[in-house]
Short mmCIF file of C-alpha atoms in Angstrom, two decimals:
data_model
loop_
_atom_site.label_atom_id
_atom_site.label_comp_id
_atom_site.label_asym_id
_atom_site.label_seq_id
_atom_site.Cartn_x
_atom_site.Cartn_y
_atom_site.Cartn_z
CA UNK N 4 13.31 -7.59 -21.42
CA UNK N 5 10.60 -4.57 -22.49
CA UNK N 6 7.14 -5.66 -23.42
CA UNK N 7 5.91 -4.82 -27.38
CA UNK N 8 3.01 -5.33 -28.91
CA UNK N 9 2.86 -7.93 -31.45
CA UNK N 10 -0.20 -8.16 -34.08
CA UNK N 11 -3.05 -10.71 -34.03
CA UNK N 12 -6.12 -11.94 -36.21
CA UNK N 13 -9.69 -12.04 -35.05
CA UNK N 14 -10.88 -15.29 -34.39
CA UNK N 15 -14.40 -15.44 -35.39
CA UNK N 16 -13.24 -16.25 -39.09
CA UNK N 17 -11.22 -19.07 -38.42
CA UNK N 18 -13.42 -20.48 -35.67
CA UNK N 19 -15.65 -20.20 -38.77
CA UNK N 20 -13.78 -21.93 -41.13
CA UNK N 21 -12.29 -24.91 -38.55
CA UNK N 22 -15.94 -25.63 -37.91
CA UNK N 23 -17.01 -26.16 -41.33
CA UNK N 24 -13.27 -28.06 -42.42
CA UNK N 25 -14.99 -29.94 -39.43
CA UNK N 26 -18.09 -30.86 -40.79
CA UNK N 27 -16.35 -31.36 -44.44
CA UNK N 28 -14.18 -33.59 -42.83
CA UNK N 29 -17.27 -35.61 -41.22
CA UNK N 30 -18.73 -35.90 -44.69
CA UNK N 31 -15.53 -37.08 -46.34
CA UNK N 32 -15.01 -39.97 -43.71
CA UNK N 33 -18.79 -40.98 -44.20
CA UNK N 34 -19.08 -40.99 -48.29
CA UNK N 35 -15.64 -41.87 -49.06
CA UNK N 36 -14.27 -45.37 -50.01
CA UNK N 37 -12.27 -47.64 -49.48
CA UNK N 38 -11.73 -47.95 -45.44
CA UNK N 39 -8.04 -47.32 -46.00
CA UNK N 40 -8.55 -43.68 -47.26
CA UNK N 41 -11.25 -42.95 -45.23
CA UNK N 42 -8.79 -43.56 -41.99
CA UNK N 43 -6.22 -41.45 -43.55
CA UNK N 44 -8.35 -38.80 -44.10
CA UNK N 45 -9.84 -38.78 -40.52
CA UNK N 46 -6.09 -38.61 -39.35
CA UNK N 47 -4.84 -35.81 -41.64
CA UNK N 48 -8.00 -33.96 -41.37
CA UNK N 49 -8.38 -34.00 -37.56
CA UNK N 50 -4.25 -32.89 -37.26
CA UNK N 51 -5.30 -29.64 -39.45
CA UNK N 52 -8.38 -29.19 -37.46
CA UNK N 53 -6.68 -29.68 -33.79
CA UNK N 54 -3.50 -27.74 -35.20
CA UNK N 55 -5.81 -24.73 -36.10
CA UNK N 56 -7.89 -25.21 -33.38
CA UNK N 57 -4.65 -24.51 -31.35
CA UNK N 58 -4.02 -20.87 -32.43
CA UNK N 59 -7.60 -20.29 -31.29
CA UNK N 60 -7.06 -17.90 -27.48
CA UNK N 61 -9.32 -15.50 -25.47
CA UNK N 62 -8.02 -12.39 -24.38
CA UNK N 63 -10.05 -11.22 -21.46
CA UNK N 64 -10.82 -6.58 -20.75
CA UNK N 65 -7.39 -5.80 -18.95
CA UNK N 66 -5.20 -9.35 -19.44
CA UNK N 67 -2.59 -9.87 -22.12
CA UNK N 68 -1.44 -12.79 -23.50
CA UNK N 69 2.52 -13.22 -23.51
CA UNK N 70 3.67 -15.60 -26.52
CA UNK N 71 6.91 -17.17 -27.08
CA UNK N 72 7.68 -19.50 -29.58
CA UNK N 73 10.75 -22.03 -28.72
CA UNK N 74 11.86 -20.07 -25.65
CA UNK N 75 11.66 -17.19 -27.79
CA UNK N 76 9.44 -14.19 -26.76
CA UNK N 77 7.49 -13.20 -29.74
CA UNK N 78 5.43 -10.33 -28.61
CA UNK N 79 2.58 -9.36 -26.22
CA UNK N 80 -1.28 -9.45 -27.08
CA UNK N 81 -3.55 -6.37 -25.46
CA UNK N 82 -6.43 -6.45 -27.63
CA UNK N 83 -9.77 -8.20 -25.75
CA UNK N 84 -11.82 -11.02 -27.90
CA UNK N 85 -11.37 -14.08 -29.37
CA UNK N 86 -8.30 -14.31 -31.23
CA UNK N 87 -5.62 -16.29 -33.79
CA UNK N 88 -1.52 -16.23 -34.04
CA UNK N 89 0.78 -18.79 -35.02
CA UNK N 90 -0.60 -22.22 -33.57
CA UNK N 91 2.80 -23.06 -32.20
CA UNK N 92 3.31 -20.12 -30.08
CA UNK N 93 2.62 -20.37 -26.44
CA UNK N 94 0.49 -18.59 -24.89
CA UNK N 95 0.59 -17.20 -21.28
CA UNK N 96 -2.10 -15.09 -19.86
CA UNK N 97 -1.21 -12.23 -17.70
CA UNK N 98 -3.78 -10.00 -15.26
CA UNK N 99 -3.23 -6.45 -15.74
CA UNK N 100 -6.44 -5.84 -13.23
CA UNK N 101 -5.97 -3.86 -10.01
CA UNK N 102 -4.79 -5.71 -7.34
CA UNK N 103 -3.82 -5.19 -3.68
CA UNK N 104 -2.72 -7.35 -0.45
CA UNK N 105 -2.19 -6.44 2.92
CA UNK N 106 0.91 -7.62 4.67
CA UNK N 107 0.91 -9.61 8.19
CA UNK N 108 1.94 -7.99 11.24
CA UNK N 109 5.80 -6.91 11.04
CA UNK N 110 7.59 -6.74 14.37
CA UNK N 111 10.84 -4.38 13.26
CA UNK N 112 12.68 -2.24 15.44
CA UNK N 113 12.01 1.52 14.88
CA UNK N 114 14.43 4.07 14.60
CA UNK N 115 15.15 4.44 18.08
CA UNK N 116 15.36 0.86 18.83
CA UNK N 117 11.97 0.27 20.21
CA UNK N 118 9.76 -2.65 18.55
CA UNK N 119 6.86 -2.11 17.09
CA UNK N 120 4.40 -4.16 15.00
CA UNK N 121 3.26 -2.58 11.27
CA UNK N 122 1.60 -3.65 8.70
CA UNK N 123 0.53 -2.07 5.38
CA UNK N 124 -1.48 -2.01 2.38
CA UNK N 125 -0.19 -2.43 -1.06
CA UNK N 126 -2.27 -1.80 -4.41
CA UNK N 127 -0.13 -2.87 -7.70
CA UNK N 128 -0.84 -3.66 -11.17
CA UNK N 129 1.50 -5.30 -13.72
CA UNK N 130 2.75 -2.47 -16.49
CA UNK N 131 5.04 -4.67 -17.92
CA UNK N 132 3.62 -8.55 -19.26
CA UNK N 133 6.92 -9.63 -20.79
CA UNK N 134 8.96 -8.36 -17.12
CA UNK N 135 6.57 -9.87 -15.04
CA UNK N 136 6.89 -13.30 -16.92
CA UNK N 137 10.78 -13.42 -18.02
CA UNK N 138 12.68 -11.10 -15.46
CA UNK N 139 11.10 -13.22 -12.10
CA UNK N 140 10.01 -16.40 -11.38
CA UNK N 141 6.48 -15.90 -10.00
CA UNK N 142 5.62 -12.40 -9.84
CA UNK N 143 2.77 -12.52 -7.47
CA UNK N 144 4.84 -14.16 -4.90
CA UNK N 145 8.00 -11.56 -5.92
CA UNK N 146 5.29 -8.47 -5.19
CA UNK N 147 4.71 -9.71 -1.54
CA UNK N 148 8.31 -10.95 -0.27
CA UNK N 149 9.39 -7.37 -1.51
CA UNK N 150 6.86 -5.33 -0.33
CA UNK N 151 7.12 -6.93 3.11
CA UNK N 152 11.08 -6.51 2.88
CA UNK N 153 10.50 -2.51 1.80
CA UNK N 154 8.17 -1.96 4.72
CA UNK N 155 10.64 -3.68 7.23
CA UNK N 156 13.29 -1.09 5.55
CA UNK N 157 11.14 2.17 5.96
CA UNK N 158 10.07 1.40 9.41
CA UNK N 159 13.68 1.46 10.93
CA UNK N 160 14.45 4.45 9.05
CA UNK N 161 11.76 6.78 11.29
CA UNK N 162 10.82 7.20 14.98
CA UNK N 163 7.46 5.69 16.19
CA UNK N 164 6.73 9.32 17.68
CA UNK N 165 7.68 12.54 16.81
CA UNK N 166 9.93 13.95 19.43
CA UNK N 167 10.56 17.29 18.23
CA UNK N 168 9.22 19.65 15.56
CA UNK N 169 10.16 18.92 11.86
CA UNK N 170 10.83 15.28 12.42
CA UNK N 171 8.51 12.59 10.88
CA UNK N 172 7.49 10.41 12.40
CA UNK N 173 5.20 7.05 11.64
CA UNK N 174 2.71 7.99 13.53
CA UNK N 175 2.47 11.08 13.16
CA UNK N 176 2.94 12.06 9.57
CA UNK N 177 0.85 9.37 7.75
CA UNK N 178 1.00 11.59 4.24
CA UNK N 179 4.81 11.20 4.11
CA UNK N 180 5.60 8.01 5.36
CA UNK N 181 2.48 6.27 2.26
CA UNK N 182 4.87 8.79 -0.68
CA UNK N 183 8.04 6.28 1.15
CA UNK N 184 6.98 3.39 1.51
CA UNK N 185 5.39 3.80 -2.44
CA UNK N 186 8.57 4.77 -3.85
CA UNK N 187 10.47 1.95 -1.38
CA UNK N 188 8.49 -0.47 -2.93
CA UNK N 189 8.45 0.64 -6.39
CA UNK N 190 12.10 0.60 -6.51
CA UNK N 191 11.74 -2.81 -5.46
CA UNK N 192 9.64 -3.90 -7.94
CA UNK N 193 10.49 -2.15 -10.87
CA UNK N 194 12.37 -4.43 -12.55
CA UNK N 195 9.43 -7.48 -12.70
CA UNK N 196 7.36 -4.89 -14.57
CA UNK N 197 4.90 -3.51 -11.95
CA UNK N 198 3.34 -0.38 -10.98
CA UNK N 199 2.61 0.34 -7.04
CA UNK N 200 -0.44 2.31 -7.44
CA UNK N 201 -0.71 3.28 -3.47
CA UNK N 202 0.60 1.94 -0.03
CA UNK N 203 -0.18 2.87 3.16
CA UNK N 204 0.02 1.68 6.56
CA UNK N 205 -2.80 -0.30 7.78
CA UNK N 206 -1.74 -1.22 11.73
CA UNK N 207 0.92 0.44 13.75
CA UNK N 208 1.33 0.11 17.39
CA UNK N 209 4.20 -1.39 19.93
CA UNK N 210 5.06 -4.16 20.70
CA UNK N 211 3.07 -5.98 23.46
CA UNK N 212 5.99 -5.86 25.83
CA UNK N 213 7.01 -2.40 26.17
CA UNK N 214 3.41 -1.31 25.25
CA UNK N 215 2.28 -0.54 28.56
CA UNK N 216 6.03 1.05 28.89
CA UNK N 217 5.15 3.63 26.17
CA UNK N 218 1.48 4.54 26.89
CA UNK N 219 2.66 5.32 30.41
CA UNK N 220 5.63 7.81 28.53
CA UNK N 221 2.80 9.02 26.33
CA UNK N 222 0.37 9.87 29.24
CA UNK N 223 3.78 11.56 31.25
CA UNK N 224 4.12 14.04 27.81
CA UNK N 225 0.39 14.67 27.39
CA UNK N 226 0.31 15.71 31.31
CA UNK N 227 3.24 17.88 31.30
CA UNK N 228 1.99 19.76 28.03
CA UNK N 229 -1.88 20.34 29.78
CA UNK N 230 0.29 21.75 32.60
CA UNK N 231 2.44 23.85 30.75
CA UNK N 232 -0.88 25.11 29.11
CA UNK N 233 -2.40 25.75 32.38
CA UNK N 234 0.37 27.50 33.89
CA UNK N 235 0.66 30.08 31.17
CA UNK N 236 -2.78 30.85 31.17
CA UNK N 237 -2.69 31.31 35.06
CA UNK N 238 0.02 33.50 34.67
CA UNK N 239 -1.94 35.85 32.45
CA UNK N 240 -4.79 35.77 34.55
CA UNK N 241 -2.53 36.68 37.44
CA UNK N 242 -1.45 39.54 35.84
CA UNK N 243 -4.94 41.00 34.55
CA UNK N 244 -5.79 40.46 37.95
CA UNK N 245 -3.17 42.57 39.29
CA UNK N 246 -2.84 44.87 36.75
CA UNK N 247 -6.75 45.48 37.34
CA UNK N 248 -6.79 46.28 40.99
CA UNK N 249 -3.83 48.50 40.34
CA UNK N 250 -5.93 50.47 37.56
CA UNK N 251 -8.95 50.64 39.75
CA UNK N 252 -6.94 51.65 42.69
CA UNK N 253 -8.76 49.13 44.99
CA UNK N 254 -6.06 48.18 47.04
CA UNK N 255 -1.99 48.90 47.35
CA UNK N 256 -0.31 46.31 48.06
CA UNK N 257 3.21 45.86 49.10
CA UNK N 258 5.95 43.56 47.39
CA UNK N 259 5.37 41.05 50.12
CA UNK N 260 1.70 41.24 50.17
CA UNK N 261 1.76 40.88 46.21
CA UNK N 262 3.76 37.87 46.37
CA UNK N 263 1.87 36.04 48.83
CA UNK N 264 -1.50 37.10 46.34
CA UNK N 265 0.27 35.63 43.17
CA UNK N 266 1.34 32.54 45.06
CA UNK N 267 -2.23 32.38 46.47
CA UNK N 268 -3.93 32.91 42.95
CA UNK N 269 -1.28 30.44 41.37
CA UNK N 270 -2.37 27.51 43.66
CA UNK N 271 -5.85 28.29 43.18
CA UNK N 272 -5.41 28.06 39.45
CA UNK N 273 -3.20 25.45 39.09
CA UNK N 274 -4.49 23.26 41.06
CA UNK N 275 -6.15 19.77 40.04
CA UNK N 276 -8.71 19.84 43.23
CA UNK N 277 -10.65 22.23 44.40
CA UNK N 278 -9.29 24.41 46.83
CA UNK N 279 -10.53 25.51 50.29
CA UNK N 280 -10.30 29.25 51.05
CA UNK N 281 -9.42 30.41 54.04
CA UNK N 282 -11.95 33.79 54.43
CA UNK N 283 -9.94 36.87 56.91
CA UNK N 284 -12.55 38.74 58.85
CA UNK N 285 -9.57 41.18 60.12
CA UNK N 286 -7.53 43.39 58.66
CA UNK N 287 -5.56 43.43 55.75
CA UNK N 288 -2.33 43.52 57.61
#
């Protein structure tokens, strides 16, 4: 089922003309004798009236009008204004405005088996009237059952955090996971006539019972990268340092003496506290 245009009439003209049959028809029934005619001209008159009166619909700026005659689809009305077709087709009117929803709070299991609780934005318009009325039976309701379903789908397929370089993650690649879920839901929906515009996610977090699990993990990895940091930095200045009294020829120090100074200048550095020196008055060795 593919949507096609069909042609209608203004309605001004014939909203025209029913409202002065109308007014003819009031004359008639007043002037005209006897009583007998006079009732079978109200009835006949007011059937023609009510009949035309019936092919009479609005088309609102971005709504269509889908119209079927018999169970039959006839065509698809775009153009905005009052307007006329066949008074025995039905008529149904369709939004094509932007629209968008946001889904509740999905607790799926992640790629590596840990729950989590998502929830995303979805903005969709219909593209197709004659899809979205024939091909489901309420689209609206189709559009957020699926949606819900393709964001339960993509979530399982990637890690919560990125554990190595290249991967994506949901968290931490926010560009690539929208372009998924977009095309996971379009594929979805495709076939009721609708266009996902954009989707993205709108709340992402653990579960509350391994939440305090995880920010205790992510506190570990954040710790053990500042110290990694730190340590390579010492390192360097350790070796300016040494490099420098060996340029300036300040001191010579032996391999044991050297080692005890990087091990000194290490714990300085590294440490998290401040450090109490320990000041020789004697001699060097």
């Amino acid at each position: 089922m593919r949507e096609r245009e069909v042609k209608s009439t203004s309605g001004i003209p014939f909203l025209f003309v029913l409202l002065a049959a109308s007014a003819a028809l009031v004359f008639g029934v007043i002037n005209i004798e006897p009583k007998g005619m006079k009732l079978l001209l109200l009835v006949i008159g007011s059937l023609i009236i009510l009949t035309g009166l019936s092919g009479l619909y609005k088309v609102e700026p971005n709504q269509s009008a889908v119209l079927s005659l018999f169970g039959k689809y006839i065509g698809t009305v775009r153009t905005p204004g009052l307007r006329f077709n066949n008074p025995f087709y039905t008529k149904q009117k369709i939004s094509l405005r932007v629209r968008n929803f946001e889904s509740g709070k999905l607790k799926v299991n992640e790629l590596d088996g840990s729950p989590i609780e998502i929830a995303a934005i979805v903005v969709w318009e219909v593209n197709d009237s004659a899809e979205a009325v024939f091909n489901v039976d309420d689209y609206e309701s189709f559009v957020q059952i699926q949606s819900e379903a393709a964001i339960r789908a993509m979530a399982t397929s990637y890690p919560y955090d990125q554990h190595s370089d290249g991967t994506i993650s949901l968290r931490s690649h926010p560009t690539e996971i929208s372009d998924r879920l977009r095309d996971e839901i379009q594929d979805r929906l495709s076939k009721a006539g609708i266009n996902v515009i954009e989707a993205r996610i709108s709340h992402l977090a653990y579960a509350p019972e391994i939440a305090g699990a995880m920010l205790q993990r992510q506190q570990a990895g954040a710790i053990i990268a500042a110290r990694k940091q730190i340590v390579e930095g010492a390192v360097g200045m350790v070796e300016d340092a040494l490099n420098a009294l060996s340029a300036k020829d300040i001191v010579e120090l032996d391999d044991e003496r050297r080692a005890a100074m990087v091990s000194n200048l290490l714990v300085v550095l590294c440490s998290d506290k401040a450090t109490q020196p320990v000041v020789n008055t004697g001699s060097l060795y």
